[in-house]
JSON list of C-alpha atoms in Angstrom, two decimals:
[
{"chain": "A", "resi": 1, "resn": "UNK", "atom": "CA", "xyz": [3.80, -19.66, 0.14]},
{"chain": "A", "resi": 2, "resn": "UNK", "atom": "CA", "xyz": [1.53, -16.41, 0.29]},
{"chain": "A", "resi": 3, "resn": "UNK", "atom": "CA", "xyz": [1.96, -14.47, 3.42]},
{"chain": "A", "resi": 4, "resn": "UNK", "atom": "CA", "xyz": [0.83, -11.25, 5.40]},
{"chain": "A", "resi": 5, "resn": "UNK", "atom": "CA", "xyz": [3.38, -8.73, 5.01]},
{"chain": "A", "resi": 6, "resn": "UNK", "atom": "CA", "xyz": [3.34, -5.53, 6.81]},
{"chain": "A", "resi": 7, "resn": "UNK", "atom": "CA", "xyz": [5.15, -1.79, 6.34]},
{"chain": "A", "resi": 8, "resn": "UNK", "atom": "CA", "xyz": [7.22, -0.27, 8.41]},
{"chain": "A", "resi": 9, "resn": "UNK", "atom": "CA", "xyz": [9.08, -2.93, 10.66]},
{"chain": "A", "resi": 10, "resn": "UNK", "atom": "CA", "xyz": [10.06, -0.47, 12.71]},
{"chain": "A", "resi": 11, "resn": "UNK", "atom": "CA", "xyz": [7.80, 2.97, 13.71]},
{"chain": "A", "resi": 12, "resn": "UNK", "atom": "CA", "xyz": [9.12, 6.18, 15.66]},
{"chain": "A", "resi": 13, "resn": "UNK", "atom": "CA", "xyz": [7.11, 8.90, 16.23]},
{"chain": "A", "resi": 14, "resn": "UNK", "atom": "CA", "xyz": [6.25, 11.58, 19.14]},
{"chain": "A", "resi": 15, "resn": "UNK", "atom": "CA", "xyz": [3.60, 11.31, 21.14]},
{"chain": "A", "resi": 16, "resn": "UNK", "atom": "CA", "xyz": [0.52, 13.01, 19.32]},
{"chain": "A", "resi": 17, "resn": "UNK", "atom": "CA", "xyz": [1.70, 12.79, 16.20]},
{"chain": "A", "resi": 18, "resn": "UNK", "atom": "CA", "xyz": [-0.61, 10.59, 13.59]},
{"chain": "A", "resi": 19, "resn": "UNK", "atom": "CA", "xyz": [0.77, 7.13, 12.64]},
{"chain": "A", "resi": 20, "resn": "UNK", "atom": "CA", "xyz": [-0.46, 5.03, 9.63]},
{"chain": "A", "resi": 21, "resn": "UNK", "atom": "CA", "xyz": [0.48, 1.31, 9.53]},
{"chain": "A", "resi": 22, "resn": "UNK", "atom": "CA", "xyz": [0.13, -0.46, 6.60]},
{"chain": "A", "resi": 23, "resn": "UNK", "atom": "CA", "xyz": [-0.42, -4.45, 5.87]},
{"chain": "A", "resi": 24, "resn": "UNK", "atom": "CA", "xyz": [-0.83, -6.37, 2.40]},
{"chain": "A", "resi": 25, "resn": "UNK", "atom": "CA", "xyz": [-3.05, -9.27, 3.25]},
{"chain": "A", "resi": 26, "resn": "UNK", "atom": "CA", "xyz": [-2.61, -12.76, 1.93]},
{"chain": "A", "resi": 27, "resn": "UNK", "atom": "CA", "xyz": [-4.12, -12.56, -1.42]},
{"chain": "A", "resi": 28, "resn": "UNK", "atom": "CA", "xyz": [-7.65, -14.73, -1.37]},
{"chain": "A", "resi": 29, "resn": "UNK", "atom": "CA", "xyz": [-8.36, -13.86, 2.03]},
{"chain": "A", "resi": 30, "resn": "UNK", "atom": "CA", "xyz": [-11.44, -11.55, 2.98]},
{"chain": "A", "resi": 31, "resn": "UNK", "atom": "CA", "xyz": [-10.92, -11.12, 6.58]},
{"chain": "A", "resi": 32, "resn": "UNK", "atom": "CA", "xyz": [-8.53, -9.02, 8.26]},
{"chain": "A", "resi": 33, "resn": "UNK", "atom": "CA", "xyz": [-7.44, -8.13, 11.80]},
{"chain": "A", "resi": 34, "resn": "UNK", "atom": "CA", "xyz": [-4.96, -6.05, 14.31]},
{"chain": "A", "resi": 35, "resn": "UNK", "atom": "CA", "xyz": [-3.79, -7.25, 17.18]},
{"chain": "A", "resi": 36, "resn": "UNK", "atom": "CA", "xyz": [-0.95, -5.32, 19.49]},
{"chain": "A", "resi": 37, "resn": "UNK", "atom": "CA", "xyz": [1.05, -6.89, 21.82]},
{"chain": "A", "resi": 38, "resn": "UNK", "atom": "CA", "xyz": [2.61, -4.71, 24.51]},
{"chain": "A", "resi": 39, "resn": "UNK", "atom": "CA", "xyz": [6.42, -5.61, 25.79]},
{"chain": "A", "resi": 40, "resn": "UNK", "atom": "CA", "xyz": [5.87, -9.19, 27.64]},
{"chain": "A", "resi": 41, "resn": "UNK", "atom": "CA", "xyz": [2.45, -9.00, 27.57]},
{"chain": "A", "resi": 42, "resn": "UNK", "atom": "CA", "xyz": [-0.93, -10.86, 26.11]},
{"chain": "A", "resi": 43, "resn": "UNK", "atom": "CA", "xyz": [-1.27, -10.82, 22.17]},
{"chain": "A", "resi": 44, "resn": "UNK", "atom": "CA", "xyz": [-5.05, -8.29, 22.07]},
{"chain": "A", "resi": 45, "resn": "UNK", "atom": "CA", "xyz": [-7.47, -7.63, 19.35]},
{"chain": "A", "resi": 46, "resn": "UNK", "atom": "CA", "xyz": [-8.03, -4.53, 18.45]},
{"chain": "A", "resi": 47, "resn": "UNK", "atom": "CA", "xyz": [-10.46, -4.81, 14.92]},
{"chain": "A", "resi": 48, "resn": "UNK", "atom": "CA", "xyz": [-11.83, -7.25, 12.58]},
{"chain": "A", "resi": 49, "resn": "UNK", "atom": "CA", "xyz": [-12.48, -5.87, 9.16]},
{"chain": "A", "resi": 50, "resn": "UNK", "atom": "CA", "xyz": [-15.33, -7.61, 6.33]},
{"chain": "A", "resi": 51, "resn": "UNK", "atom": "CA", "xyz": [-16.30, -6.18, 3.22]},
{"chain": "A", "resi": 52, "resn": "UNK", "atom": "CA", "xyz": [-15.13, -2.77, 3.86]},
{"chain": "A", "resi": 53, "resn": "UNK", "atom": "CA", "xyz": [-16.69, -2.47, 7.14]},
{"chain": "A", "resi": 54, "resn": "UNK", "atom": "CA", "xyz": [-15.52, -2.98, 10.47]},
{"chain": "A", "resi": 55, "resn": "UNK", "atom": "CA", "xyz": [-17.26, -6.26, 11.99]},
{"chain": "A", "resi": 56, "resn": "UNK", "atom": "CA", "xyz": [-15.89, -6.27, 15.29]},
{"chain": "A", "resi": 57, "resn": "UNK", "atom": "CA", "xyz": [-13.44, -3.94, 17.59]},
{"chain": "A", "resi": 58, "resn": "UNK", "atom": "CA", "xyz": [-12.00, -3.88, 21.26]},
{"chain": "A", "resi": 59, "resn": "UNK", "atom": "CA", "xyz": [-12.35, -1.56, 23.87]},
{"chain": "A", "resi": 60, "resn": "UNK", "atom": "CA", "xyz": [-9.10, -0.58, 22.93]},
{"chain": "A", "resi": 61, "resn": "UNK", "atom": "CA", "xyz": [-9.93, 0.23, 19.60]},
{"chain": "A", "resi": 62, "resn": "UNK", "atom": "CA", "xyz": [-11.43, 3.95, 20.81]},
{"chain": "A", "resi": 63, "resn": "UNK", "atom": "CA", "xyz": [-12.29, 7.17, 18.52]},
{"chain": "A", "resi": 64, "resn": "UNK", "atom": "CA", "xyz": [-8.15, 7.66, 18.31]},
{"chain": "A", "resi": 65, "resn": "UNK", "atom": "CA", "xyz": [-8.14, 3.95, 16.05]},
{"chain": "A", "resi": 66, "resn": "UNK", "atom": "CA", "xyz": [-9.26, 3.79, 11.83]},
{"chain": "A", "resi": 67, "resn": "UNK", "atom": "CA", "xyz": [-8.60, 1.21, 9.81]},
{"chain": "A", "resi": 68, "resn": "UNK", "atom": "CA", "xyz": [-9.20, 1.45, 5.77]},
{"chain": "A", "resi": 69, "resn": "UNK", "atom": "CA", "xyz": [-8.87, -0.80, 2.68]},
{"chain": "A", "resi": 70, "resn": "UNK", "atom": "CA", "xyz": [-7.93, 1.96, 0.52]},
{"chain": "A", "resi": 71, "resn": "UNK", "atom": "CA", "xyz": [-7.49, -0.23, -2.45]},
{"chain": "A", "resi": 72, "resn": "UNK", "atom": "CA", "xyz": [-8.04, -3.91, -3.29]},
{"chain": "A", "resi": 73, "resn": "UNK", "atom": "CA", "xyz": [-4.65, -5.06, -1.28]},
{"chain": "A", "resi": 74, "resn": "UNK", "atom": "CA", "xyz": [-3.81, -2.76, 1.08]},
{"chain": "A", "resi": 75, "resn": "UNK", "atom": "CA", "xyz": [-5.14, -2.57, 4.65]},
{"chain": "A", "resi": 76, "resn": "UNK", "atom": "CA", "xyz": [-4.48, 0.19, 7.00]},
{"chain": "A", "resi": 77, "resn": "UNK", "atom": "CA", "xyz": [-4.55, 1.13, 10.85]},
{"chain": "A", "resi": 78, "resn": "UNK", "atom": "CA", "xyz": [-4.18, 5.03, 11.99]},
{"chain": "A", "resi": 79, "resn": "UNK", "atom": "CA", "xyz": [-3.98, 5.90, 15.36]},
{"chain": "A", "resi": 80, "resn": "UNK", "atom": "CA", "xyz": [-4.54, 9.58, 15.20]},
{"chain": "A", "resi": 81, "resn": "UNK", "atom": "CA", "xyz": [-2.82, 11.15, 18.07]},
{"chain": "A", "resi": 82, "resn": "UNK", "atom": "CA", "xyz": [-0.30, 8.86, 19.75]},
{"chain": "A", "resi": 83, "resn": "UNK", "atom": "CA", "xyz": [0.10, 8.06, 23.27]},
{"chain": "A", "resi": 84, "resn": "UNK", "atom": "CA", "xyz": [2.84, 6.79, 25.37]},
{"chain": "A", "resi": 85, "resn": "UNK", "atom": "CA", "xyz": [1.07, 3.61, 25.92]},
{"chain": "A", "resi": 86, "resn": "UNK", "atom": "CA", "xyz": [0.32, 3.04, 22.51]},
{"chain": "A", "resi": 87, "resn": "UNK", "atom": "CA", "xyz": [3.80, 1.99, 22.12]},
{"chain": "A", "resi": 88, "resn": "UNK", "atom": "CA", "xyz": [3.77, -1.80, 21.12]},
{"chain": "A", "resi": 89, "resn": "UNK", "atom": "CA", "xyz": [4.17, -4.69, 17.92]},
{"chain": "A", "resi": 90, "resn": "UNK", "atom": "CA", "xyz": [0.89, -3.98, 16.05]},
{"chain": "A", "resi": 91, "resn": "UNK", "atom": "CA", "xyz": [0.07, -7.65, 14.14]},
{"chain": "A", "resi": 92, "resn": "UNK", "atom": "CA", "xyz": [-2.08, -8.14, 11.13]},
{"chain": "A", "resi": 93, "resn": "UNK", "atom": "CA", "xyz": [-3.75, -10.83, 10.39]},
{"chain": "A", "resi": 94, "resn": "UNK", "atom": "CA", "xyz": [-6.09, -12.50, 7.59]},
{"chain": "A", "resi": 95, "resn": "UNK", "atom": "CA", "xyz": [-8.09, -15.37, 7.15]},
{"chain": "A", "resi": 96, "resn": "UNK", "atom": "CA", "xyz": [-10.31, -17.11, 4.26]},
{"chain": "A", "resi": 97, "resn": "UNK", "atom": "CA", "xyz": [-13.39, -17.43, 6.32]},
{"chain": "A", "resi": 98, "resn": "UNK", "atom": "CA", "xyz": [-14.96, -16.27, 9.66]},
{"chain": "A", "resi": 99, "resn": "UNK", "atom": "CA", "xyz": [-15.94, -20.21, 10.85]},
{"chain": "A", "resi": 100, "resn": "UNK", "atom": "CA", "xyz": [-12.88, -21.83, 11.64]},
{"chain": "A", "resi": 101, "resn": "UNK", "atom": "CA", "xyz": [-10.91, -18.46, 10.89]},
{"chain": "A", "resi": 102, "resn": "UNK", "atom": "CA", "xyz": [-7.40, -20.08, 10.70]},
{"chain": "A", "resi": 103, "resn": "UNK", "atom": "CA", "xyz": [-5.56, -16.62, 11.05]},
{"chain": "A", "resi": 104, "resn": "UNK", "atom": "CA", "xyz": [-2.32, -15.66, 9.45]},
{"chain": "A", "resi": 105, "resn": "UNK", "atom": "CA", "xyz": [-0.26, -13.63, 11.04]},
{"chain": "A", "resi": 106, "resn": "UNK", "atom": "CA", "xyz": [2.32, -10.66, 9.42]},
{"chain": "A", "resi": 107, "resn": "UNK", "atom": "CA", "xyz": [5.66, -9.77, 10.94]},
{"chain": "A", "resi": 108, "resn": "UNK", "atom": "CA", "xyz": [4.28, -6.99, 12.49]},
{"chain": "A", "resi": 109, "resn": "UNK", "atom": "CA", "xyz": [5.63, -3.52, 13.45]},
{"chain": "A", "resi": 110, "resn": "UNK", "atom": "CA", "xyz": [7.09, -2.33, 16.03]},
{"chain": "A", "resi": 111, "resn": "UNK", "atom": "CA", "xyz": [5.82, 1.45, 17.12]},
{"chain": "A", "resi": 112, "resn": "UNK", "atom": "CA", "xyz": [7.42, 3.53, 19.49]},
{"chain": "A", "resi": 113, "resn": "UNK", "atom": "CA", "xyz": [5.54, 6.19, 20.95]},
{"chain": "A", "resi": 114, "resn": "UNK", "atom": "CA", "xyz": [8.36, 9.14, 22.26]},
{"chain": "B", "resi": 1, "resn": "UNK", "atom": "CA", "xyz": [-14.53, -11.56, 30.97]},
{"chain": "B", "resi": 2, "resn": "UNK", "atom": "CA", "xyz": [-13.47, -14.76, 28.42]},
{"chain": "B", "resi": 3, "resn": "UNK", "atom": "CA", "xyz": [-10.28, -15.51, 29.89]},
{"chain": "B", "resi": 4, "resn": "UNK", "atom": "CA", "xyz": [-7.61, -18.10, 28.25]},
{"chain": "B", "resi": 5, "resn": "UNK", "atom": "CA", "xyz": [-5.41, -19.31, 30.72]},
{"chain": "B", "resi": 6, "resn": "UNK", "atom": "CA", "xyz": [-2.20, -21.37, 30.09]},
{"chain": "B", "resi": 7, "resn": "UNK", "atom": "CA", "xyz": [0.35, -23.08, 32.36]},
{"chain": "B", "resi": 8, "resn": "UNK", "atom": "CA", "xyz": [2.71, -20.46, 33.84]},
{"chain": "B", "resi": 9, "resn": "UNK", "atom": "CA", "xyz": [6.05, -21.88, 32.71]},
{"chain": "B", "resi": 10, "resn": "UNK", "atom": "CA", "xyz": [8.42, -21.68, 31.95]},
{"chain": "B", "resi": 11, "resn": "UNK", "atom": "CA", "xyz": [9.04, -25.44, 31.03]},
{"chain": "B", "resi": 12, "resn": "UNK", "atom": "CA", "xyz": [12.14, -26.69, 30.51]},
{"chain": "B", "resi": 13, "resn": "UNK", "atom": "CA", "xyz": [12.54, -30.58, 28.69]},
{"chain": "B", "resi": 14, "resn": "UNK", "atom": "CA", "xyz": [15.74, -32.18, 27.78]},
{"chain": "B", "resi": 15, "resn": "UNK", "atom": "CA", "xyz": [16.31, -32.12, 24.00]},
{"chain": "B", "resi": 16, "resn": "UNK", "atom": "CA", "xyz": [14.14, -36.03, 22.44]},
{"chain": "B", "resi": 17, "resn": "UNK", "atom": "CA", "xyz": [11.61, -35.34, 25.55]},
{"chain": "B", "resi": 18, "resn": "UNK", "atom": "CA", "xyz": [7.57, -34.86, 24.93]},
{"chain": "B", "resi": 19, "resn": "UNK", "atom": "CA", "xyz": [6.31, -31.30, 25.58]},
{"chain": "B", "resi": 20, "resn": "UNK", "atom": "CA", "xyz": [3.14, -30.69, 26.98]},
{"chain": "B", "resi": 21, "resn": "UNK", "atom": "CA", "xyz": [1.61, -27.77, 27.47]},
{"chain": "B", "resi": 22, "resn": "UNK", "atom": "CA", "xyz": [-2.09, -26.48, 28.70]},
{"chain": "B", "resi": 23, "resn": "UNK", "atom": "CA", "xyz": [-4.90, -24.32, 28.02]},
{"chain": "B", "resi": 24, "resn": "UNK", "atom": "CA", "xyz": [-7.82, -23.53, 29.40]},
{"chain": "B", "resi": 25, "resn": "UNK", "atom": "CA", "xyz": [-11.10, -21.27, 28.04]},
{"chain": "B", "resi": 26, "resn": "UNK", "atom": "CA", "xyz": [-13.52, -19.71, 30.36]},
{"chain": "B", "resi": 27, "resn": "UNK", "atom": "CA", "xyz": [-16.17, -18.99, 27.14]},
{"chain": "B", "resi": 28, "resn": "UNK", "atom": "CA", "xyz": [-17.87, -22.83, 26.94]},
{"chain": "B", "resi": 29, "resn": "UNK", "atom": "CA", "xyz": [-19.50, -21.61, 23.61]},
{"chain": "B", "resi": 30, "resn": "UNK", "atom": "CA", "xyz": [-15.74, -21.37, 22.44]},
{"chain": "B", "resi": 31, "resn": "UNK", "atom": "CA", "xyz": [-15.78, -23.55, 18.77]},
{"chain": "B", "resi": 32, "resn": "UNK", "atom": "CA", "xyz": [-12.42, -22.96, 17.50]},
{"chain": "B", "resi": 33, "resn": "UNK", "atom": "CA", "xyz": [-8.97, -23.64, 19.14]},
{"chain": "B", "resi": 34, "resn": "UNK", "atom": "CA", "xyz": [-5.58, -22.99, 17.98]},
{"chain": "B", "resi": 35, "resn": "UNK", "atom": "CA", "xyz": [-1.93, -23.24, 19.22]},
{"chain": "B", "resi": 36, "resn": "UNK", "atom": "CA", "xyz": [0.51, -20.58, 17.83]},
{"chain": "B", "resi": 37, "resn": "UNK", "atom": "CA", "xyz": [4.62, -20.76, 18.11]},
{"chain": "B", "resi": 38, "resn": "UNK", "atom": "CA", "xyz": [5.86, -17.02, 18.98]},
{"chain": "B", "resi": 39, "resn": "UNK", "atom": "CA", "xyz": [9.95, -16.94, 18.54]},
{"chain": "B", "resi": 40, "resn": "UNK", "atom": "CA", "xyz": [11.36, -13.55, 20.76]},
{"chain": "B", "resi": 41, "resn": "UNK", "atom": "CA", "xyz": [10.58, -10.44, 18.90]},
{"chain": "B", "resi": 42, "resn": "UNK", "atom": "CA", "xyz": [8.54, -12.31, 16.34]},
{"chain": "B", "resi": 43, "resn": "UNK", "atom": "CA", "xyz": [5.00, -12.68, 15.27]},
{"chain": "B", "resi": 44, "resn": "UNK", "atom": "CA", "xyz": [2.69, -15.47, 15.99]},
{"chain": "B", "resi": 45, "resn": "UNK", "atom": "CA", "xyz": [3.41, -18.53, 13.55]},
{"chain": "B", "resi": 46, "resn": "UNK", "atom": "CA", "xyz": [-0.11, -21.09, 13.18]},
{"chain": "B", "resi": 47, "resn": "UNK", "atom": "CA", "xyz": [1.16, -24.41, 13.81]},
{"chain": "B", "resi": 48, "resn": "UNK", "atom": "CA", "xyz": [-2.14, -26.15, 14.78]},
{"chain": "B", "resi": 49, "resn": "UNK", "atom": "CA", "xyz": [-5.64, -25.80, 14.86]},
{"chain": "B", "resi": 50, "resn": "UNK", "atom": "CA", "xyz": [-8.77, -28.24, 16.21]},
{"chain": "B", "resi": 51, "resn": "UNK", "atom": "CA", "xyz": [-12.04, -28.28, 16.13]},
{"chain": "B", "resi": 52, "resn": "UNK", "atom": "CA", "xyz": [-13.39, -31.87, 17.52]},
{"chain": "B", "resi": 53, "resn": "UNK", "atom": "CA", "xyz": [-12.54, -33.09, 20.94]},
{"chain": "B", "resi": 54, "resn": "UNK", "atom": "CA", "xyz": [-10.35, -35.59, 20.69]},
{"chain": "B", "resi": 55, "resn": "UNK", "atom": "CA", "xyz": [-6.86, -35.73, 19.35]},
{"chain": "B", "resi": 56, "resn": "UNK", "atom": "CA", "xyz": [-5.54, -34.33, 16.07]},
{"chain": "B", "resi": 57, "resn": "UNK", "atom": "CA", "xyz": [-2.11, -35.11, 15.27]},
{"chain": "B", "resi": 58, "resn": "UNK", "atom": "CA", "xyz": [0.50, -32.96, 12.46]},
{"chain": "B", "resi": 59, "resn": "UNK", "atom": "CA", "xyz": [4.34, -34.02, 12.71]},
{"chain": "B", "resi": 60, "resn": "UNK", "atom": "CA", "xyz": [5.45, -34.63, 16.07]},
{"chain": "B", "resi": 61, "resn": "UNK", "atom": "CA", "xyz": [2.12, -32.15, 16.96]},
{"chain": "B", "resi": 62, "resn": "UNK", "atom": "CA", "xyz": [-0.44, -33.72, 18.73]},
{"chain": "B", "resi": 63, "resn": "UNK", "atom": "CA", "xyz": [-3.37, -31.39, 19.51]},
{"chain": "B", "resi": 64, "resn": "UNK", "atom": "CA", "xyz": [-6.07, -32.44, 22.81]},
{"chain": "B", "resi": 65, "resn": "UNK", "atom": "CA", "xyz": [-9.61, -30.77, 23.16]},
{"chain": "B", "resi": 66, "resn": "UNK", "atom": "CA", "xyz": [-12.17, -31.69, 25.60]},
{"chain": "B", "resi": 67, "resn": "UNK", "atom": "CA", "xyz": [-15.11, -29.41, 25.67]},
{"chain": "B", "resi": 68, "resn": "UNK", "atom": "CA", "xyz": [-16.16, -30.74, 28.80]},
{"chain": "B", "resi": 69, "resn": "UNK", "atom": "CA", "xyz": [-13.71, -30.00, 30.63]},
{"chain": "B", "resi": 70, "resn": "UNK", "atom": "CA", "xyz": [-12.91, -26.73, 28.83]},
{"chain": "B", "resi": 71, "resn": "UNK", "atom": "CA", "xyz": [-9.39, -27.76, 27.97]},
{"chain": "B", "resi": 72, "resn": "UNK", "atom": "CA", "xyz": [-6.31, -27.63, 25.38]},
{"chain": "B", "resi": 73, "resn": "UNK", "atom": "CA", "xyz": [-3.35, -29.24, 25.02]},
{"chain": "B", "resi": 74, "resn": "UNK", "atom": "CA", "xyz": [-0.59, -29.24, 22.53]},
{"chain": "B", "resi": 75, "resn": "UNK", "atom": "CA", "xyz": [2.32, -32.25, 22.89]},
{"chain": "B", "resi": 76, "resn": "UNK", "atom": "CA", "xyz": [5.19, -31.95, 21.34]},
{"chain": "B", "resi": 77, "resn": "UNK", "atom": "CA", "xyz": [6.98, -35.35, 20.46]},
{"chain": "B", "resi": 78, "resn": "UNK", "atom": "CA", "xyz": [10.95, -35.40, 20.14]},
{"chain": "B", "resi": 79, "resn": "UNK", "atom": "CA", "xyz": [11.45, -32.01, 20.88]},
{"chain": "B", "resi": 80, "resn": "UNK", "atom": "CA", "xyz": [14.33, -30.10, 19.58]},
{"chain": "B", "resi": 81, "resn": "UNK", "atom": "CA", "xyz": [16.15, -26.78, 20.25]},
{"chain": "B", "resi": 82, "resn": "UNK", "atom": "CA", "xyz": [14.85, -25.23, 17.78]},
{"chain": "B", "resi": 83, "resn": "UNK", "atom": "CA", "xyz": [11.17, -25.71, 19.02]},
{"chain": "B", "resi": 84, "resn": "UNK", "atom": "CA", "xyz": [12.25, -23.59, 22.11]},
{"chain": "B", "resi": 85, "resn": "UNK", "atom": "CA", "xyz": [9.54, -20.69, 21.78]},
{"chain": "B", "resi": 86, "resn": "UNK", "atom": "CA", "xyz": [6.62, -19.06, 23.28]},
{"chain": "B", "resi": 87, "resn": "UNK", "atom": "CA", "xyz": [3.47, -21.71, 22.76]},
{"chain": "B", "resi": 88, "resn": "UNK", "atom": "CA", "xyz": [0.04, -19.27, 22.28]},
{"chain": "B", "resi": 89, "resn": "UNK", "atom": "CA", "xyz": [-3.11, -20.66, 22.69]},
{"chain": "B", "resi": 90, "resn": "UNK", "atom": "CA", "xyz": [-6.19, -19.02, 21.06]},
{"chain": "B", "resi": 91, "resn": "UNK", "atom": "CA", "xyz": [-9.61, -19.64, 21.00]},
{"chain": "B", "resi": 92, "resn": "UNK", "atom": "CA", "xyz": [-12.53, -18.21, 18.93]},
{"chain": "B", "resi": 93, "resn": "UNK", "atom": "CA", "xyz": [-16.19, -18.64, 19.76]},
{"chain": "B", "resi": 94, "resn": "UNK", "atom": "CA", "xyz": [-18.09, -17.67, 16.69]},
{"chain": "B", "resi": 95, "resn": "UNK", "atom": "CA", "xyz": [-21.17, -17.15, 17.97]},
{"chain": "B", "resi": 96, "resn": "UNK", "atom": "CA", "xyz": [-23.09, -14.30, 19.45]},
{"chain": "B", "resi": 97, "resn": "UNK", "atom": "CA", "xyz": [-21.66, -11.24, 18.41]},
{"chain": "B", "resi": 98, "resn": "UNK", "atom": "CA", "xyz": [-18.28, -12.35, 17.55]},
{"chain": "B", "resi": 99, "resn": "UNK", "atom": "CA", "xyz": [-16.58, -11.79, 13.70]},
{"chain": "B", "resi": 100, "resn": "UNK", "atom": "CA", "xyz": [-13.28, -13.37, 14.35]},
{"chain": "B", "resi": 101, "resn": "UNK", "atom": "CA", "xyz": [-11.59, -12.35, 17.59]},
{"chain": "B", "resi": 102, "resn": "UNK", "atom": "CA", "xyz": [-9.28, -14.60, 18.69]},
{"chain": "B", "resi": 103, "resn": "UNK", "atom": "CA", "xyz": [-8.22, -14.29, 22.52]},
{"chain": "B", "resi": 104, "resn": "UNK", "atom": "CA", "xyz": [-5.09, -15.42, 23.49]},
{"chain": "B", "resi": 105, "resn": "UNK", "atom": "CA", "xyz": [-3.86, -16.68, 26.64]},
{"chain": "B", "resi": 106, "resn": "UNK", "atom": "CA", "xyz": [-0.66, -15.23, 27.86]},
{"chain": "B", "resi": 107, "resn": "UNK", "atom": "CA", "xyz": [1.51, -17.89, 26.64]},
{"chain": "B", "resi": 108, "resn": "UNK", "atom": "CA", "xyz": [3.86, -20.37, 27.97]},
{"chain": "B", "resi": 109, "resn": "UNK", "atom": "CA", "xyz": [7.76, -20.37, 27.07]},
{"chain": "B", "resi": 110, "resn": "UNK", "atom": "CA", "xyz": [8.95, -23.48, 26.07]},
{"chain": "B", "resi": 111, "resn": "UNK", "atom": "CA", "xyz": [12.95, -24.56, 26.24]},
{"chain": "B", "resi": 112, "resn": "UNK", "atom": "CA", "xyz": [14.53, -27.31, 25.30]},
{"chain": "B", "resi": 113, "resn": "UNK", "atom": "CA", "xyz": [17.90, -28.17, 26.14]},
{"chain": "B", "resi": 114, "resn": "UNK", "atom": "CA", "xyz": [20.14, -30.25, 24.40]}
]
């Protein structure tokens, strides 16, 4: 069964530094999304992403947040300079269609912010 | 603020026992509904989706909408241990200037005990 997968599980870094995260959508889907969900917290969107534009984004998702399909698999969030509080599971997600938008979810990784 | 609000929890059911668990959506031009399992230190897993009020049934699933009443339910027949989780509800109003955002109540954890 196709699934979202998503590189690295597991994301160090110190604060300021630039972090890339990197998902491989299900393959016929044509929407994709992050979500982050802080320690015992609510599951949040951050971005929707449609034909190589962003369609939708959070207040969270400030100048610091990119996200790129660099080729025709790959999908991409950067957070430029890290913060403390951007420490969190970062989720991607895809779906066939916008209307009923059944999303998919990836394992998701895990980024601590030093 | 479109706020999805589930029962606190956490809910505890003897192992055989029905489930139930609650939702409810402040956004009444919400369309789309959906009921995600989250195991600890996992990623959200689709197990149901509806559309229609009224019932819609997968497996020992049985999903509950009533647009009136701006409410979700998921019941889960015959429970077993291993459906001891974190229960997500989600909700997507496609309307307006929405392209795919889900938001996502803050769950309820779900154990059953054998």
């Amino acid at each position: 069964e196709p699934e979202v997968t998503q590189t690295p599980s597991h994301q160090v870094t110190q604060m300021g530094q630039e972090v890339i995260l990197r998902c491989v959508p299900i393959s016929n889907h044509l929407y994709f999304y992050w979500y982050r969900q802080i320690l015992g917290q609510k599951v949040e969107f951050l971005v929707s992403f449609y034909n190589n534009e962003i369609s939708e984004k959070s207040e969270i998702f400030d100048d610091q947040f990119s996200v790129e399909r660099p080729d025709g698999s790959n999908f991409t969030l950067k957070i430029r300079s890290t913060k403390l509080e951007d420490s969190a599971m970062y989720f991607c997600a895809s779906s066939i269609t916008s209307g009923y938008n059944e999303q998919f979810f990836g394992p998701g990784t895990r980024l601590t912010v030093l | 603020q479109k706020e999805v609000e589930q029962n606190s929890g956490p809910l505890s059911v003897p192992e055989g026992a029905i489930a139930s668990l609650n939702c409810t959506y402040s956004d009444r031009g919400s369309q789309s509904f959906f009921w995600y399992r989250q195991y600890s230190g996992k990623s959200p897993e689709l197990i149901m989706s509806i559309y229609s009020n009224g019932d819609k049934e997968d497996g020992r699933f049985t999903a509950q909408l009533n647009k009136a009443s701006q409410y979700v339910s998921l019941l889960i027949r015959d429970s077993q241990p291993s459906d001891s989780a974190t229960y997500l509800c989600a909700v997507y109003n496609a309307g307006g200037t929405s392209y795919g955002k889900l938001t996502f109540g803050q769950g309820t954890i779900l154990t059953v005990h054998p």
